[in-house]
PDB file of C-alpha atoms in Angstrom:
ATOM      1  CA  UNK A   1      -7.986 -42.193  -9.458  1.00  0.00           C
ATOM      2  CA  UNK A   2      -6.152 -40.308 -12.165  1.00  0.00           C
ATOM      3  CA  UNK A   3      -3.299 -37.756 -11.190  1.00  0.00           C
ATOM      4  CA  UNK A   4      -2.437 -36.151 -14.658  1.00  0.00           C
ATOM      5  CA  UNK A   5      -2.337 -37.789 -18.033  1.00  0.00           C
ATOM      6  CA  UNK A   6      -1.274 -41.482 -17.802  1.00  0.00           C
ATOM      7  CA  UNK A   7      -0.684 -41.318 -14.113  1.00  0.00           C
ATOM      8  CA  UNK A   8      -2.699 -43.040 -11.418  1.00  0.00           C
ATOM      9  CA  UNK A   9      -2.031 -43.707  -7.715  1.00  0.00           C
ATOM     10  CA  UNK A  10      -3.886 -45.781  -5.115  1.00  0.00           C
ATOM     11  CA  UNK A  11      -5.468 -44.526  -1.892  1.00  0.00           C
ATOM     12  CA  UNK A  12      -5.232 -47.928  -0.270  1.00  0.00           C
ATOM     13  CA  UNK A  13      -7.797 -49.505   1.900  1.00  0.00           C
ATOM     14  CA  UNK A  14     -10.623 -46.949   2.757  1.00  0.00           C
ATOM     15  CA  UNK A  15     -11.442 -46.996   6.550  1.00  0.00           C
ATOM     16  CA  UNK A  16     -14.991 -47.692   7.670  1.00  0.00           C
ATOM     17  CA  UNK A  17     -16.040 -44.582   9.925  1.00  0.00           C
ATOM     18  CA  UNK A  18     -18.869 -44.759  12.535  1.00  0.00           C
ATOM     19  CA  UNK A  19     -21.597 -42.203  12.677  1.00  0.00           C
ATOM     20  CA  UNK A  20     -19.987 -40.630  15.805  1.00  0.00           C
ATOM     21  CA  UNK A  21     -16.801 -40.188  13.835  1.00  0.00           C
ATOM     22  CA  UNK A  22     -18.598 -38.691  10.686  1.00  0.00           C
ATOM     23  CA  UNK A  23     -20.628 -36.171  12.859  1.00  0.00           C
ATOM     24  CA  UNK A  24     -17.343 -35.241  14.510  1.00  0.00           C
ATOM     25  CA  UNK A  25     -15.458 -34.612  11.369  1.00  0.00           C
ATOM     26  CA  UNK A  26     -18.480 -32.659  10.039  1.00  0.00           C
ATOM     27  CA  UNK A  27     -18.372 -30.218  13.031  1.00  0.00           C
ATOM     28  CA  UNK A  28     -14.640 -29.549  12.514  1.00  0.00           C
ATOM     29  CA  UNK A  29     -15.264 -28.906   8.700  1.00  0.00           C
ATOM     30  CA  UNK A  30     -18.095 -26.347   9.635  1.00  0.00           C
ATOM     31  CA  UNK A  31     -15.800 -24.487  12.103  1.00  0.00           C
ATOM     32  CA  UNK A  32     -13.020 -23.874   9.402  1.00  0.00           C
ATOM     33  CA  UNK A  33     -14.607 -20.887   7.731  1.00  0.00           C
ATOM     34  CA  UNK A  34     -15.091 -19.235  11.317  1.00  0.00           C
ATOM     35  CA  UNK A  35     -11.423 -19.742  12.105  1.00  0.00           C
ATOM     36  CA  UNK A  36     -10.436 -18.125   8.983  1.00  0.00           C
ATOM     37  CA  UNK A  37     -12.566 -15.094   9.584  1.00  0.00           C
ATOM     38  CA  UNK A  38     -11.262 -14.861  13.201  1.00  0.00           C
ATOM     39  CA  UNK A  39      -7.654 -15.009  11.946  1.00  0.00           C
ATOM     40  CA  UNK A  40      -8.504 -12.061   9.669  1.00  0.00           C
ATOM     41  CA  UNK A  41     -10.024 -10.198  12.387  1.00  0.00           C
ATOM     42  CA  UNK A  42      -6.877 -10.614  14.501  1.00  0.00           C
ATOM     43  CA  UNK A  43      -4.930  -8.487  12.048  1.00  0.00           C
ATOM     44  CA  UNK A  44      -4.133  -5.285  13.928  1.00  0.00           C
ATOM     45  CA  UNK A  45      -6.417  -2.457  12.553  1.00  0.00           C
ATOM     46  CA  UNK A  46      -5.565   1.322  12.671  1.00  0.00           C
ATOM     47  CA  UNK A  47      -8.779   1.760  14.656  1.00  0.00           C
ATOM     48  CA  UNK A  48      -7.357  -0.373  17.444  1.00  0.00           C
ATOM     49  CA  UNK A  49      -4.750   2.320  18.000  1.00  0.00           C
ATOM     50  CA  UNK A  50      -7.083   5.162  18.033  1.00  0.00           C
ATOM     51  CA  UNK A  51      -7.618   5.702  14.265  1.00  0.00           C
ATOM     52  CA  UNK A  52     -10.767   7.818  13.409  1.00  0.00           C
ATOM     53  CA  UNK A  53     -11.975   7.614   9.735  1.00  0.00           C
ATOM     54  CA  UNK A  54     -14.429  10.543   9.898  1.00  0.00           C
ATOM     55  CA  UNK A  55     -12.358  12.568   7.188  1.00  0.00           C
ATOM     56  CA  UNK A  56     -11.576  15.345   9.802  1.00  0.00           C
ATOM     57  CA  UNK A  57      -9.485  14.006  12.773  1.00  0.00           C
ATOM     58  CA  UNK A  58      -5.657  13.596  12.397  1.00  0.00           C
ATOM     59  CA  UNK A  59      -4.430  10.093  12.576  1.00  0.00           C
ATOM     60  CA  UNK A  60      -0.689  10.682  12.879  1.00  0.00           C
ATOM     61  CA  UNK A  61      -0.543   9.459  16.473  1.00  0.00           C
ATOM     62  CA  UNK A  62      -2.579   6.436  15.883  1.00  0.00           C
ATOM     63  CA  UNK A  63      -0.607   5.545  12.897  1.00  0.00           C
ATOM     64  CA  UNK A  64       2.658   6.152  14.861  1.00  0.00           C
ATOM     65  CA  UNK A  65       1.512   3.833  17.462  1.00  0.00           C
ATOM     66  CA  UNK A  66       0.201   1.124  14.917  1.00  0.00           C
ATOM     67  CA  UNK A  67       3.526   0.925  12.969  1.00  0.00           C
ATOM     68  CA  UNK A  68       5.535   0.758  16.226  1.00  0.00           C
ATOM     69  CA  UNK A  69       3.388  -2.179  17.423  1.00  0.00           C
ATOM     70  CA  UNK A  70       3.327  -4.261  14.485  1.00  0.00           C
ATOM     71  CA  UNK A  71       7.090  -4.022  13.953  1.00  0.00           C
ATOM     72  CA  UNK A  72       9.179  -5.115  10.968  1.00  0.00           C
ATOM     73  CA  UNK A  73       7.286  -7.570   8.556  1.00  0.00           C
ATOM     74  CA  UNK A  74       4.043  -6.729  10.372  1.00  0.00           C
ATOM     75  CA  UNK A  75       0.623  -6.059   8.787  1.00  0.00           C
ATOM     76  CA  UNK A  76      -1.727  -3.127   9.606  1.00  0.00           C
ATOM     77  CA  UNK A  77      -5.412  -3.111   8.290  1.00  0.00           C
ATOM     78  CA  UNK A  78      -6.967   0.014   7.224  1.00  0.00           C
ATOM     79  CA  UNK A  79     -10.714  -0.384   7.764  1.00  0.00           C
ATOM     80  CA  UNK A  80     -13.291   1.445   5.796  1.00  0.00           C
ATOM     81  CA  UNK A  81     -13.220   5.206   6.314  1.00  0.00           C
ATOM     82  CA  UNK A  82     -11.414   8.423   5.585  1.00  0.00           C
ATOM     83  CA  UNK A  83      -8.376   8.672   7.612  1.00  0.00           C
ATOM     84  CA  UNK A  84      -6.768  12.093   7.499  1.00  0.00           C
ATOM     85  CA  UNK A  85      -2.965  12.618   7.882  1.00  0.00           C
ATOM     86  CA  UNK A  86      -2.425  16.466   8.425  1.00  0.00           C
ATOM     87  CA  UNK A  87       1.103  18.289   8.235  1.00  0.00           C
ATOM     88  CA  UNK A  88       0.591  19.597  11.858  1.00  0.00           C
ATOM     89  CA  UNK A  89       2.889  17.090  13.490  1.00  0.00           C
ATOM     90  CA  UNK A  90       5.569  17.613  10.666  1.00  0.00           C
ATOM     91  CA  UNK A  91       5.349  21.470  11.203  1.00  0.00           C
ATOM     92  CA  UNK A  92       6.189  20.824  14.822  1.00  0.00           C
ATOM     93  CA  UNK A  93       9.094  18.759  13.913  1.00  0.00           C
ATOM     94  CA  UNK A  94       7.802  15.249  14.544  1.00  0.00           C
ATOM     95  CA  UNK A  95       9.402  12.294  12.342  1.00  0.00           C
ATOM     96  CA  UNK A  96       7.449  11.108   9.171  1.00  0.00           C
ATOM     97  CA  UNK A  97       5.357   8.031   9.402  1.00  0.00           C
ATOM     98  CA  UNK A  98       7.756   5.460   7.731  1.00  0.00           C
ATOM     99  CA  UNK A  99       7.114   2.069   6.709  1.00  0.00           C
ATOM    100  CA  UNK A 100      10.187  -0.197   7.245  1.00  0.00           C
ATOM    101  CA  UNK A 101      11.271  -3.782   6.127  1.00  0.00           C
ATOM    102  CA  UNK A 102       8.401  -6.082   5.275  1.00  0.00           C
ATOM    103  CA  UNK A 103       5.567  -4.062   6.584  1.00  0.00           C
ATOM    104  CA  UNK A 104       2.232  -4.414   4.898  1.00  0.00           C
ATOM    105  CA  UNK A 105      -0.787  -1.844   4.769  1.00  0.00           C
ATOM    106  CA  UNK A 106      -3.944  -3.658   3.690  1.00  0.00           C
ATOM    107  CA  UNK A 107      -7.351  -2.096   2.985  1.00  0.00           C
ATOM    108  CA  UNK A 108     -10.479  -2.650   1.102  1.00  0.00           C
ATOM    109  CA  UNK A 109     -10.334  -0.909  -2.394  1.00  0.00           C
ATOM    110  CA  UNK A 110     -12.605   2.131  -2.776  1.00  0.00           C
ATOM    111  CA  UNK A 111     -13.338   1.960   1.012  1.00  0.00           C
ATOM    112  CA  UNK A 112     -10.209   2.424   2.804  1.00  0.00           C
ATOM    113  CA  UNK A 113      -9.079   6.106   2.303  1.00  0.00           C
ATOM    114  CA  UNK A 114      -5.863   7.822   3.741  1.00  0.00           C
ATOM    115  CA  UNK A 115      -6.103  11.650   2.895  1.00  0.00           C
ATOM    116  CA  UNK A 116      -2.868  13.647   3.056  1.00  0.00           C
ATOM    117  CA  UNK A 117      -3.668  17.209   4.166  1.00  0.00           C
ATOM    118  CA  UNK A 118      -1.140  20.007   3.674  1.00  0.00           C
ATOM    119  CA  UNK A 119      -2.318  22.999   5.549  1.00  0.00           C
ATOM    120  CA  UNK A 120       0.842  24.762   7.088  1.00  0.00           C
ATOM    121  CA  UNK A 121       4.015  23.649   5.159  1.00  0.00           C
ATOM    122  CA  UNK A 122       5.123  24.192   1.578  1.00  0.00           C
ATOM    123  CA  UNK A 123       5.929  20.456   1.156  1.00  0.00           C
ATOM    124  CA  UNK A 124       4.516  17.419   2.822  1.00  0.00           C
ATOM    125  CA  UNK A 125       4.149  13.635   2.263  1.00  0.00           C
ATOM    126  CA  UNK A 126       1.801  11.390   4.083  1.00  0.00           C
ATOM    127  CA  UNK A 127       3.807   8.098   4.311  1.00  0.00           C
ATOM    128  CA  UNK A 128       7.464   7.347   3.729  1.00  0.00           C
ATOM    129  CA  UNK A 129       8.952   4.052   2.575  1.00  0.00           C
ATOM    130  CA  UNK A 130      12.323   3.074   3.717  1.00  0.00           C
ATOM    131  CA  UNK A 131      13.042  -0.591   3.460  1.00  0.00           C
ATOM    132  CA  UNK A 132      12.528  -3.809   1.420  1.00  0.00           C
ATOM    133  CA  UNK A 133       9.476  -6.139   1.047  1.00  0.00           C
ATOM    134  CA  UNK A 134       6.879  -3.584   1.614  1.00  0.00           C
ATOM    135  CA  UNK A 135       3.527  -4.092   0.339  1.00  0.00           C
ATOM    136  CA  UNK A 136       0.446  -1.541   0.148  1.00  0.00           C
ATOM    137  CA  UNK A 137      -2.800  -2.927  -1.182  1.00  0.00           C
ATOM    138  CA  UNK A 138      -6.433  -1.745  -1.339  1.00  0.00           C
ATOM    139  CA  UNK A 139      -5.712   1.830  -0.139  1.00  0.00           C
ATOM    140  CA  UNK A 140      -6.939   4.926  -1.727  1.00  0.00           C
ATOM    141  CA  UNK A 141      -4.660   7.929  -1.177  1.00  0.00           C
ATOM    142  CA  UNK A 142      -5.968  11.531  -1.585  1.00  0.00           C
ATOM    143  CA  UNK A 143      -4.083  14.570  -1.721  1.00  0.00           C
ATOM    144  CA  UNK A 144      -5.869  17.377   0.009  1.00  0.00           C
ATOM    145  CA  UNK A 145      -3.924  20.696  -0.018  1.00  0.00           C
ATOM    146  CA  UNK A 146      -5.107  24.293   0.228  1.00  0.00           C
ATOM    147  CA  UNK A 147      -2.029  26.196  -0.289  1.00  0.00           C
ATOM    148  CA  UNK A 148       1.031  26.486  -2.943  1.00  0.00           C
ATOM    149  CA  UNK A 149       3.742  23.983  -2.823  1.00  0.00           C
ATOM    150  CA  UNK A 150       3.840  20.103  -3.323  1.00  0.00           C
ATOM    151  CA  UNK A 151       2.072  17.308  -1.634  1.00  0.00           C
ATOM    152  CA  UNK A 152       2.945  13.333  -2.210  1.00  0.00           C
ATOM    153  CA  UNK A 153       0.746  10.550  -1.019  1.00  0.00           C
ATOM    154  CA  UNK A 154       3.834   8.317  -0.421  1.00  0.00           C
ATOM    155  CA  UNK A 155       7.690   9.349  -0.707  1.00  0.00           C
ATOM    156  CA  UNK A 156      10.317   6.744  -0.991  1.00  0.00           C
ATOM    157  CA  UNK A 157      13.176   8.056   1.234  1.00  0.00           C
ATOM    158  CA  UNK A 158      15.225   4.952   1.774  1.00  0.00           C
ATOM    159  CA  UNK A 159      16.498   2.349  -0.484  1.00  0.00           C
ATOM    160  CA  UNK A 160      13.937  -0.172  -1.244  1.00  0.00           C
ATOM    161  CA  UNK A 161      13.815  -3.569  -2.818  1.00  0.00           C
ATOM    162  CA  UNK A 162      10.790  -5.806  -3.625  1.00  0.00           C
ATOM    163  CA  UNK A 163       8.291  -3.313  -2.950  1.00  0.00           C
ATOM    164  CA  UNK A 164       4.705  -3.905  -4.138  1.00  0.00           C
ATOM    165  CA  UNK A 165       1.739  -1.535  -4.570  1.00  0.00           C
ATOM    166  CA  UNK A 166      -1.398  -3.327  -5.570  1.00  0.00           C
ATOM    167  CA  UNK A 167      -5.041  -2.207  -6.215  1.00  0.00           C
ATOM    168  CA  UNK A 168      -3.984   1.185  -4.878  1.00  0.00           C
ATOM    169  CA  UNK A 169      -5.327   4.615  -5.929  1.00  0.00           C
ATOM    170  CA  UNK A 170      -3.933   7.991  -5.935  1.00  0.00           C
ATOM    171  CA  UNK A 171      -6.268  11.001  -6.281  1.00  0.00           C
ATOM    172  CA  UNK A 172      -5.468  14.574  -6.351  1.00  0.00           C
ATOM    173  CA  UNK A 173      -7.725  17.743  -6.546  1.00  0.00           C
ATOM    174  CA  UNK A 174      -7.056  18.602 -10.105  1.00  0.00           C
ATOM    175  CA  UNK A 175      -6.295  22.138 -11.369  1.00  0.00           C
ATOM    176  CA  UNK A 176      -3.432  22.378  -8.617  1.00  0.00           C
ATOM    177  CA  UNK A 177       0.083  21.944  -9.151  1.00  0.00           C
ATOM    178  CA  UNK A 178       2.436  19.679  -7.125  1.00  0.00           C
ATOM    179  CA  UNK A 179       0.209  16.659  -6.296  1.00  0.00           C
ATOM    180  CA  UNK A 180       2.144  13.412  -6.724  1.00  0.00           C
ATOM    181  CA  UNK A 181       1.197   9.899  -6.036  1.00  0.00           C
ATOM    182  CA  UNK A 182       4.625   8.271  -5.320  1.00  0.00           C
ATOM    183  CA  UNK A 183       7.716  10.342  -5.275  1.00  0.00           C
ATOM    184  CA  UNK A 184      11.193   8.758  -4.726  1.00  0.00           C
ATOM    185  CA  UNK A 185      13.609  11.024  -2.890  1.00  0.00           C
ATOM    186  CA  UNK A 186      17.238   9.923  -3.405  1.00  0.00           C
ATOM    187  CA  UNK A 187      16.527   6.234  -2.982  1.00  0.00           C
ATOM    188  CA  UNK A 188      17.634   3.338  -4.766  1.00  0.00           C
ATOM    189  CA  UNK A 189      14.703   1.061  -6.281  1.00  0.00           C
ATOM    190  CA  UNK A 190      15.179  -2.440  -7.109  1.00  0.00           C
ATOM    191  CA  UNK A 191      12.364  -4.868  -8.375  1.00  0.00           C
ATOM    192  CA  UNK A 192       9.625  -2.209  -7.590  1.00  0.00           C
ATOM    193  CA  UNK A 193       6.037  -3.085  -8.812  1.00  0.00           C
ATOM    194  CA  UNK A 194       2.911  -1.195  -9.114  1.00  0.00           C
ATOM    195  CA  UNK A 195       0.055  -3.531 -10.227  1.00  0.00           C
ATOM    196  CA  UNK A 196      -3.770  -2.322 -10.841  1.00  0.00           C
ATOM    197  CA  UNK A 197      -2.971   1.231  -9.614  1.00  0.00           C
ATOM    198  CA  UNK A 198      -5.164   4.078 -10.533  1.00  0.00           C
ATOM    199  CA  UNK A 199      -3.759   7.785 -10.877  1.00  0.00           C
ATOM    200  CA  UNK A 200      -6.326  10.623 -11.166  1.00  0.00           C
ATOM    201  CA  UNK A 201      -6.240  14.378 -11.168  1.00  0.00           C
ATOM    202  CA  UNK A 202      -2.447  14.467 -10.237  1.00  0.00           C
ATOM    203  CA  UNK A 203       0.504  16.156 -11.711  1.00  0.00           C
ATOM    204  CA  UNK A 204       2.480  13.187 -11.716  1.00  0.00           C
ATOM    205  CA  UNK A 205       1.379   9.494 -10.644  1.00  0.00           C
ATOM    206  CA  UNK A 206       4.943   8.462 -10.343  1.00  0.00           C
ATOM    207  CA  UNK A 207       7.869  10.919 -10.560  1.00  0.00           C
ATOM    208  CA  UNK A 208      11.399  10.385 -10.563  1.00  0.00           C
ATOM    209  CA  UNK A 209      13.073  13.829 -10.703  1.00  0.00           C
ATOM    210  CA  UNK A 210      15.887  14.752 -13.032  1.00  0.00           C
ATOM    211  CA  UNK A 211      18.073  15.690 -10.151  1.00  0.00           C
ATOM    212  CA  UNK A 212      17.701  12.258  -8.518  1.00  0.00           C
ATOM    213  CA  UNK A 213      20.912  10.283  -9.002  1.00  0.00           C
ATOM    214  CA  UNK A 214      19.723   7.101  -7.269  1.00  0.00           C
ATOM    215  CA  UNK A 215      19.917   3.748  -9.088  1.00  0.00           C
ATOM    216  CA  UNK A 216      16.716   2.177 -10.573  1.00  0.00           C
ATOM    217  CA  UNK A 217      16.438  -1.357 -11.892  1.00  0.00           C
ATOM    218  CA  UNK A 218      13.522  -3.600 -12.734  1.00  0.00           C
ATOM    219  CA  UNK A 219      10.540  -1.353 -12.400  1.00  0.00           C
ATOM    220  CA  UNK A 220       7.121  -2.626 -13.359  1.00  0.00           C
ATOM    221  CA  UNK A 221       3.999  -0.876 -13.961  1.00  0.00           C
ATOM    222  CA  UNK A 222       1.264  -3.489 -14.755  1.00  0.00           C
ATOM    223  CA  UNK A 223      -2.485  -2.811 -15.535  1.00  0.00           C
ATOM    224  CA  UNK A 224      -2.127   0.649 -14.271  1.00  0.00           C
ATOM    225  CA  UNK A 225      -4.562   3.623 -15.304  1.00  0.00           C
ATOM    226  CA  UNK A 226      -4.396   7.188 -15.230  1.00  0.00           C
ATOM    227  CA  UNK A 227      -6.871  10.192 -15.884  1.00  0.00           C
ATOM    228  CA  UNK A 228      -6.437  13.961 -15.872  1.00  0.00           C
ATOM    229  CA  UNK A 229      -2.810  13.830 -14.933  1.00  0.00           C
ATOM    230  CA  UNK A 230       0.143  15.898 -16.406  1.00  0.00           C
ATOM    231  CA  UNK A 231       2.030  12.704 -16.607  1.00  0.00           C
ATOM    232  CA  UNK A 232       1.126   9.137 -15.249  1.00  0.00           C
ATOM    233  CA  UNK A 233       4.782   7.981 -15.194  1.00  0.00           C
ATOM    234  CA  UNK A 234       7.622  10.160 -15.452  1.00  0.00           C
ATOM    235  CA  UNK A 235      11.159   8.575 -15.092  1.00  0.00           C
ATOM    236  CA  UNK A 236      14.310  10.580 -15.881  1.00  0.00           C
ATOM    237  CA  UNK A 237      16.666   7.938 -15.442  1.00  0.00           C
ATOM    238  CA  UNK A 238      19.241   7.531 -18.298  1.00  0.00           C
ATOM    239  CA  UNK A 239      20.890   4.656 -16.538  1.00  0.00           C
ATOM    240  CA  UNK A 240      17.747   2.734 -15.761  1.00  0.00           C
ATOM    241  CA  UNK A 241      18.228  -1.106 -16.318  1.00  0.00           C
ATOM    242  CA  UNK A 242      14.563  -2.063 -16.996  1.00  0.00           C
ATOM    243  CA  UNK A 243      11.041  -0.741 -17.016  1.00  0.00           C
ATOM    244  CA  UNK A 244       7.928  -2.828 -17.801  1.00  0.00           C
ATOM    245  CA  UNK A 245       4.689  -1.361 -18.602  1.00  0.00           C
ATOM    246  CA  UNK A 246       1.839  -3.616 -19.380  1.00  0.00           C
ATOM    247  CA  UNK A 247      -1.893  -3.028 -19.935  1.00  0.00           C
TER     248      UNK A 247
END
């Protein structure tokens, strides 16, 4: 049997299997897909902690319990549905929902929706990032605001390294000011990647403000698209080491 150009290896003597052994091996092989499905189903889901994706109920408490339960480096599955995050908790002084080192949010593109709803405050963000190795994939964030001010789907509030957004959408309402996809707030970014992300009807998809003095290096925006945005990517960083944008 060949193993690359000009290379070969020998399997040695091939053992003779009985009919019983062959049937046993086939049974094990048939069970493998079911085992894989079961392992996927064991990933904690937001619904396990009381999340309701009806587009109305506030999911702050469910999210808070879920992030505490999975801990650092844990994975949380966002099932299909529209899960609202209201600013009611923030208006009462509750801490923001924050992803920490190594945590992952995984959803189904176009079906797993987190709606950030600002009804009381002049400024609000749905999720915060404060740590490294964070991954968000397959989630659609929607900014839903009925009053003047600004709303960000995700704010980066702590220094972050090796953070990845993949197949993630950020959608605003259009015609309103102050809708942002990702908004760093005084945080250093190192090896930050957004891949196959979509920005639509926003003021800014990714905005680094002029007043922000944090350090940025090795930012990548790969196969990202934008429509009906004032700016898809706005980075005011004269000392930025490297930015890659690739379609």
